[in-house]
XYZ file of C-alpha atoms in Angstrom:
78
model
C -50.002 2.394 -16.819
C -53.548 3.783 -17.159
C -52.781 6.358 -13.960
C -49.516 8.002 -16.254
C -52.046 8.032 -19.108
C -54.962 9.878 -17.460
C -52.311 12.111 -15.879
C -51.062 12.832 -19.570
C -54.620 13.590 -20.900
C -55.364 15.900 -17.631
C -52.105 17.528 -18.536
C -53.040 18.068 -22.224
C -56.168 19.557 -21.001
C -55.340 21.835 -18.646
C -52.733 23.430 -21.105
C -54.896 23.475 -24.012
C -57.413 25.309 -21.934
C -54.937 27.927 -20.742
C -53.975 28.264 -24.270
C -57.571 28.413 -25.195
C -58.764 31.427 -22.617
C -58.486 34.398 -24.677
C -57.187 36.438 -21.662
C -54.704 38.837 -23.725
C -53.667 41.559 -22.179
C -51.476 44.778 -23.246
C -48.487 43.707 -22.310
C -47.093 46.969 -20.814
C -44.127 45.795 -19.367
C -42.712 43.922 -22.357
C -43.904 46.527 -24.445
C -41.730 49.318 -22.104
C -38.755 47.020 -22.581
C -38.595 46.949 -26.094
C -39.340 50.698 -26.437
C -36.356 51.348 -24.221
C -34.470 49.243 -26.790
C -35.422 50.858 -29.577
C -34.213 54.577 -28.062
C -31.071 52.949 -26.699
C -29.194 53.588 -30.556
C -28.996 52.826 -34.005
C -30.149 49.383 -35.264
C -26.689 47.522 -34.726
C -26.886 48.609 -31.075
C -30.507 47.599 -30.991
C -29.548 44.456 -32.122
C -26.923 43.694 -29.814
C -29.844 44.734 -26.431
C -31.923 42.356 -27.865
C -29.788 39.344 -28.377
C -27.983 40.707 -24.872
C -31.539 40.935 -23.364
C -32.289 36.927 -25.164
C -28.905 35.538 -23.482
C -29.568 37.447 -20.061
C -33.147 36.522 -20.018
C -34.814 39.882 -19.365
C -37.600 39.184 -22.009
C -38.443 36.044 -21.018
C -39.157 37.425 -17.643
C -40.782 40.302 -18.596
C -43.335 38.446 -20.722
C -43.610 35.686 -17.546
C -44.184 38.462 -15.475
C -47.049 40.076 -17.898
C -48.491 37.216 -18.121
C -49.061 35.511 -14.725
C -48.968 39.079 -12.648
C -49.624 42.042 -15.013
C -52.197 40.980 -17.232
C -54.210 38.757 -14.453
C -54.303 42.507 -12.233
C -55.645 44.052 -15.654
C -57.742 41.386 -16.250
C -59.438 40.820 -12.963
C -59.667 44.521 -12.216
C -60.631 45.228 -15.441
């Protein structure tokens, strides 16, 4: 019982320190996706992308991809 509890607080800590490391980056990638959404038409057809882009989960990979790939490249080459 005390193993699954120090496992729990190692957990806690390792995601409050990822959480914690101020490595933001720009974003590009995200940021090229929904600037491609905003061209695509008027705001009804924007609208439909995005929640499109939300079911299909192009966002959520985009940001995934910024942040463990994209950013760490900016970040580390600075």
């Amino acid at each position: 019982m005390k193993k699954n509890k120090l496992n729990m607080v190692v957990a806690i800590a390792l995601c409050v320190s990822l959480g914690l490391s101020s490595c933001i980056g720009s974003f590009k990638l995200t940021n090229k996706v929904l600037g491609w959404n905003e061209g695509v038409g008027n705001k009804f057809v924007n609208e439909l992308v995005f929640i499109a882009f939300h079911i299909i989960p192009v966002y959520e990979l985009t940001v995934v991809a910024d942040i463990l790939v994209f950013n760490s490249i900016e970040f580390w080459s600075g």
